[in-house]
């Protein structure tokens, strides 16, 4: 009986953990719209002369390449949002093209939720992104998680 009880407690806590993670991704999506999509959204499409920042799908791909697991991905993106440090960039070409990202005022907690959303949420990509990516980076296999 005791074993069944502790099993139930464990199962419940696993479920609530998963629900919590889903909530963070959903909330992160809303926060992303508020704080990031003006620059990283689909406006301007793939015409970089009409954009002010790389599309968020490009950011995801660069960060997943360097940080495949969620914990380190979220930490790296959160660090960047808290402090833009050119010495830690994964997107040197984007800094050259757009200049370094200006500071954004979000709490560390919100930045983590946004980062979870960028990692595993249903983020958008401008029309033509896949073609551009192939031309830029060849037909190499996309990173796991894509
Ligand atoms: C005012 C426009 C603007 C806003 C708002 C903005 N960004 Fe950026 N972001 C940029 C630009 C421009 C770059 C490309 C240059 C660079 O990497 O610094 C960039 C690059 C990045 C990078 C890659 C950094 C690197 O060089 O490795 C990450 C990660 C990122 N943004 C996350 C976010 C997140 C998350 C938000 C919302 C909390 C956000 N950005 C809001 C303009 C913006």
Short mmCIF file of C-alpha atoms and ligand atoms in Angstrom, two decimals:
data_model
loop_
_atom_site.label_atom_id
_atom_site.label_comp_id
_atom_site.label_asym_id
_atom_site.label_seq_id
_atom_site.Cartn_x
_atom_site.Cartn_y
_atom_site.Cartn_z
CA UNK A 1 0.00 0.00 0.00
CA UNK A 2 2.76 2.36 0.95
CA UNK A 3 4.48 1.61 -2.35
CA UNK A 4 1.35 2.36 -4.32
CA UNK A 5 0.93 5.57 -2.40
CA UNK A 6 4.41 6.79 -3.10
CA UNK A 7 4.06 5.76 -6.70
CA UNK A 8 0.90 7.86 -6.97
CA UNK A 9 2.61 10.84 -5.37
CA UNK A 10 5.50 10.50 -7.79
CA UNK A 11 3.20 10.17 -10.82
CA UNK A 12 1.21 13.21 -9.75
CA UNK A 13 4.27 15.34 -9.24
CA UNK A 14 5.60 14.32 -12.65
CA UNK A 15 2.30 15.31 -14.28
CA UNK A 16 2.18 18.65 -12.51
CA UNK A 17 5.79 19.25 -13.49
CA UNK A 18 4.93 18.67 -17.15
CA UNK A 19 1.87 20.92 -16.91
CA UNK A 20 4.02 23.62 -15.32
CA UNK A 21 6.51 23.37 -18.20
CA UNK A 22 3.67 23.69 -20.74
CA UNK A 23 2.35 26.73 -18.89
CA UNK A 24 5.79 28.35 -19.04
CA UNK A 25 5.99 27.80 -22.79
CA UNK A 26 2.49 29.27 -23.32
CA UNK A 27 3.21 32.24 -21.09
CA UNK A 28 6.60 32.64 -22.76
CA UNK A 29 4.81 32.91 -26.10
CA UNK A 30 2.75 35.85 -24.84
CA UNK A 31 5.82 37.50 -23.35
CA UNK A 32 7.73 36.93 -26.59
CA UNK A 33 5.00 38.82 -28.46
CA UNK A 34 5.24 41.71 -26.04
CA UNK A 35 9.02 42.00 -25.74
CA UNK A 36 10.70 40.41 -28.74
CA UNK A 37 8.50 39.98 -31.80
CA UNK A 38 8.61 43.64 -32.88
CA UNK A 39 12.21 42.98 -33.89
CA UNK A 40 12.42 39.17 -34.24
CA UNK A 41 8.96 38.52 -35.79
CA UNK A 42 8.03 37.92 -39.40
CA UNK A 43 7.80 41.57 -40.44
CA UNK A 44 10.23 42.28 -43.26
CA UNK A 45 10.26 38.58 -44.18
CA UNK A 46 13.62 37.38 -45.44
CA UNK A 47 14.54 40.75 -46.93
CA UNK A 48 17.26 41.72 -44.49
CA UNK A 49 17.20 45.33 -45.69
CA UNK A 50 13.62 45.51 -44.36
CA UNK A 51 14.37 43.81 -41.07
CA UNK A 52 15.81 45.17 -37.83
CA UNK A 53 16.90 41.79 -36.40
CA UNK A 54 17.23 38.15 -37.46
CA UNK A 55 14.00 36.09 -37.38
CA UNK A 56 13.61 34.19 -34.12
CA UNK A 57 13.83 30.84 -35.93
CA UNK A 58 17.39 31.78 -36.96
CA UNK A 59 18.21 32.59 -33.33
CA UNK A 60 16.76 29.23 -32.24
CA UNK A 61 18.82 27.32 -34.79
CA UNK A 62 22.08 28.99 -33.79
CA UNK A 63 21.44 28.45 -30.09
CA UNK A 64 20.23 24.87 -30.43
CA UNK A 65 23.38 24.12 -32.42
CA UNK A 66 25.52 25.26 -29.49
CA UNK A 67 23.17 24.29 -26.65
CA UNK A 68 21.12 21.24 -27.68
CA UNK A 69 19.56 20.56 -24.28
CA UNK A 70 16.83 22.74 -22.89
CA UNK A 71 18.55 23.70 -19.64
CA UNK A 72 21.68 25.12 -21.24
CA UNK A 73 19.69 26.68 -24.10
CA UNK A 74 17.42 28.52 -21.66
CA UNK A 75 20.42 29.64 -19.60
CA UNK A 76 22.28 30.98 -22.66
CA UNK A 77 19.31 32.88 -24.09
CA UNK A 78 18.41 34.27 -20.64
CA UNK A 79 22.01 35.44 -20.16
CA UNK A 80 21.92 37.19 -23.49
CA UNK A 81 18.63 38.95 -22.74
CA UNK A 82 19.98 40.11 -19.38
CA UNK A 83 23.27 41.33 -20.83
CA UNK A 84 24.24 41.63 -24.49
CA UNK A 85 27.89 40.69 -24.57
CA UNK A 86 29.48 40.73 -28.04
CA UNK A 87 32.17 38.40 -26.68
CA UNK A 88 29.50 35.70 -26.23
CA UNK A 89 27.62 36.12 -29.48
CA UNK A 90 26.65 33.11 -31.56
CA UNK A 91 25.52 35.44 -34.36
CA UNK A 92 28.49 37.59 -35.26
CA UNK A 93 27.16 38.19 -38.78
CA UNK A 94 23.90 39.51 -37.35
CA UNK A 95 25.77 41.98 -35.14
CA UNK A 96 27.68 43.18 -38.19
CA UNK A 97 24.48 43.59 -40.15
CA UNK A 98 22.13 44.99 -37.50
CA UNK A 99 24.41 46.15 -34.70
CA UNK A 100 24.23 44.56 -31.30
CA UNK A 101 20.80 44.02 -29.79
CA UNK A 102 19.74 46.89 -27.51
CA UNK A 103 18.89 46.04 -23.88
CA UNK A 104 15.33 44.78 -23.26
CA UNK A 105 13.79 45.29 -19.88
CA UNK A 106 12.37 41.93 -18.74
CA UNK A 107 12.75 40.07 -15.46
CA UNK A 108 14.99 37.04 -15.37
CA UNK A 109 11.93 34.89 -14.68
CA UNK A 110 10.14 36.18 -17.78
CA UNK A 111 13.31 35.85 -19.86
CA UNK A 112 13.46 32.15 -18.88
CA UNK A 113 9.86 31.59 -19.95
CA UNK A 114 10.52 33.34 -23.25
CA UNK A 115 13.62 31.18 -23.73
CA UNK A 116 11.57 28.00 -23.08
CA UNK A 117 9.10 29.14 -25.69
CA UNK A 118 11.88 29.83 -28.22
CA UNK A 119 13.32 26.37 -27.48
CA UNK A 120 10.17 24.28 -27.83
CA UNK A 121 7.23 26.53 -28.65
CA UNK A 122 5.55 26.82 -31.99
CA UNK A 123 7.57 29.82 -33.18
CA UNK A 124 6.95 31.42 -36.52
CA UNK A 125 9.34 31.82 -39.39
CA UNK A 126 9.19 34.21 -42.32
CA UNK A 127 8.17 32.78 -45.69
CA UNK A 128 11.30 31.72 -47.56
CA UNK A 129 13.33 30.98 -44.44
CA UNK A 130 13.98 27.33 -45.29
CA UNK A 131 15.27 28.19 -48.76
CA UNK A 132 17.53 30.90 -47.37
CA UNK A 133 18.85 28.57 -44.68
CA UNK A 134 19.73 25.93 -47.25
CA UNK A 135 21.55 28.47 -49.39
CA UNK A 136 23.45 29.85 -46.41
CA UNK A 137 24.28 26.64 -44.65
CA UNK A 138 23.90 23.89 -47.21
CA UNK A 139 21.61 20.92 -46.81
CA UNK A 140 23.16 19.76 -43.59
CA UNK A 141 20.80 18.03 -41.27
CA UNK A 142 18.90 20.35 -39.02
CA UNK A 143 19.68 20.14 -35.36
CA UNK A 144 17.75 17.82 -33.09
CA UNK A 145 14.66 19.46 -31.73
CA UNK A 146 13.87 21.22 -34.98
C1 LIG B 1 14.89 46.48 -30.59
C2 LIG B 1 15.00 45.24 -31.34
C3 LIG B 1 15.15 43.94 -30.55
C4 LIG B 1 14.35 43.45 -29.55
C5 LIG B 1 13.11 44.10 -28.93
C6 LIG B 1 14.88 42.16 -29.20
N1 LIG B 1 15.98 41.87 -29.95
FE1 LIG B 1 17.09 40.15 -29.85
N2 LIG B 1 18.31 40.87 -31.30
C7 LIG B 1 18.17 42.09 -31.94
C8 LIG B 1 19.22 42.23 -32.93
C9 LIG B 1 19.43 43.43 -33.83
C10 LIG B 1 19.97 41.04 -32.88
C11 LIG B 1 21.16 40.66 -33.80
C12 LIG B 1 22.45 41.26 -33.30
C13 LIG B 1 22.96 40.57 -32.08
O1 LIG B 1 23.16 39.34 -32.09
O2 LIG B 1 23.16 41.27 -31.07
C14 LIG B 1 19.39 40.22 -31.82
C15 LIG B 1 19.88 38.99 -31.45
C16 LIG B 1 19.34 38.18 -30.47
C17 LIG B 1 19.90 36.94 -30.02
C18 LIG B 1 21.20 36.31 -30.52
C19 LIG B 1 22.35 36.97 -29.78
C20 LIG B 1 23.73 36.58 -30.28
O3 LIG B 1 24.37 37.44 -30.92
O4 LIG B 1 24.16 35.44 -30.02
C21 LIG B 1 19.08 36.45 -29.05
C22 LIG B 1 19.26 35.17 -28.26
C23 LIG B 1 17.99 37.38 -28.92
N3 LIG B 1 18.18 38.42 -29.79
C24 LIG B 1 16.92 37.22 -28.07
C25 LIG B 1 15.93 38.18 -27.88
C26 LIG B 1 14.82 38.00 -26.98
C27 LIG B 1 14.54 36.75 -26.18
C28 LIG B 1 14.08 39.16 -27.02
C29 LIG B 1 12.87 39.51 -26.20
C30 LIG B 1 13.02 39.43 -24.76
C31 LIG B 1 14.75 40.05 -27.95
N4 LIG B 1 15.85 39.42 -28.46
C32 LIG B 1 14.31 41.33 -28.24
C33 LIG B 1 17.20 43.04 -31.71
C34 LIG B 1 16.18 42.93 -30.79
#
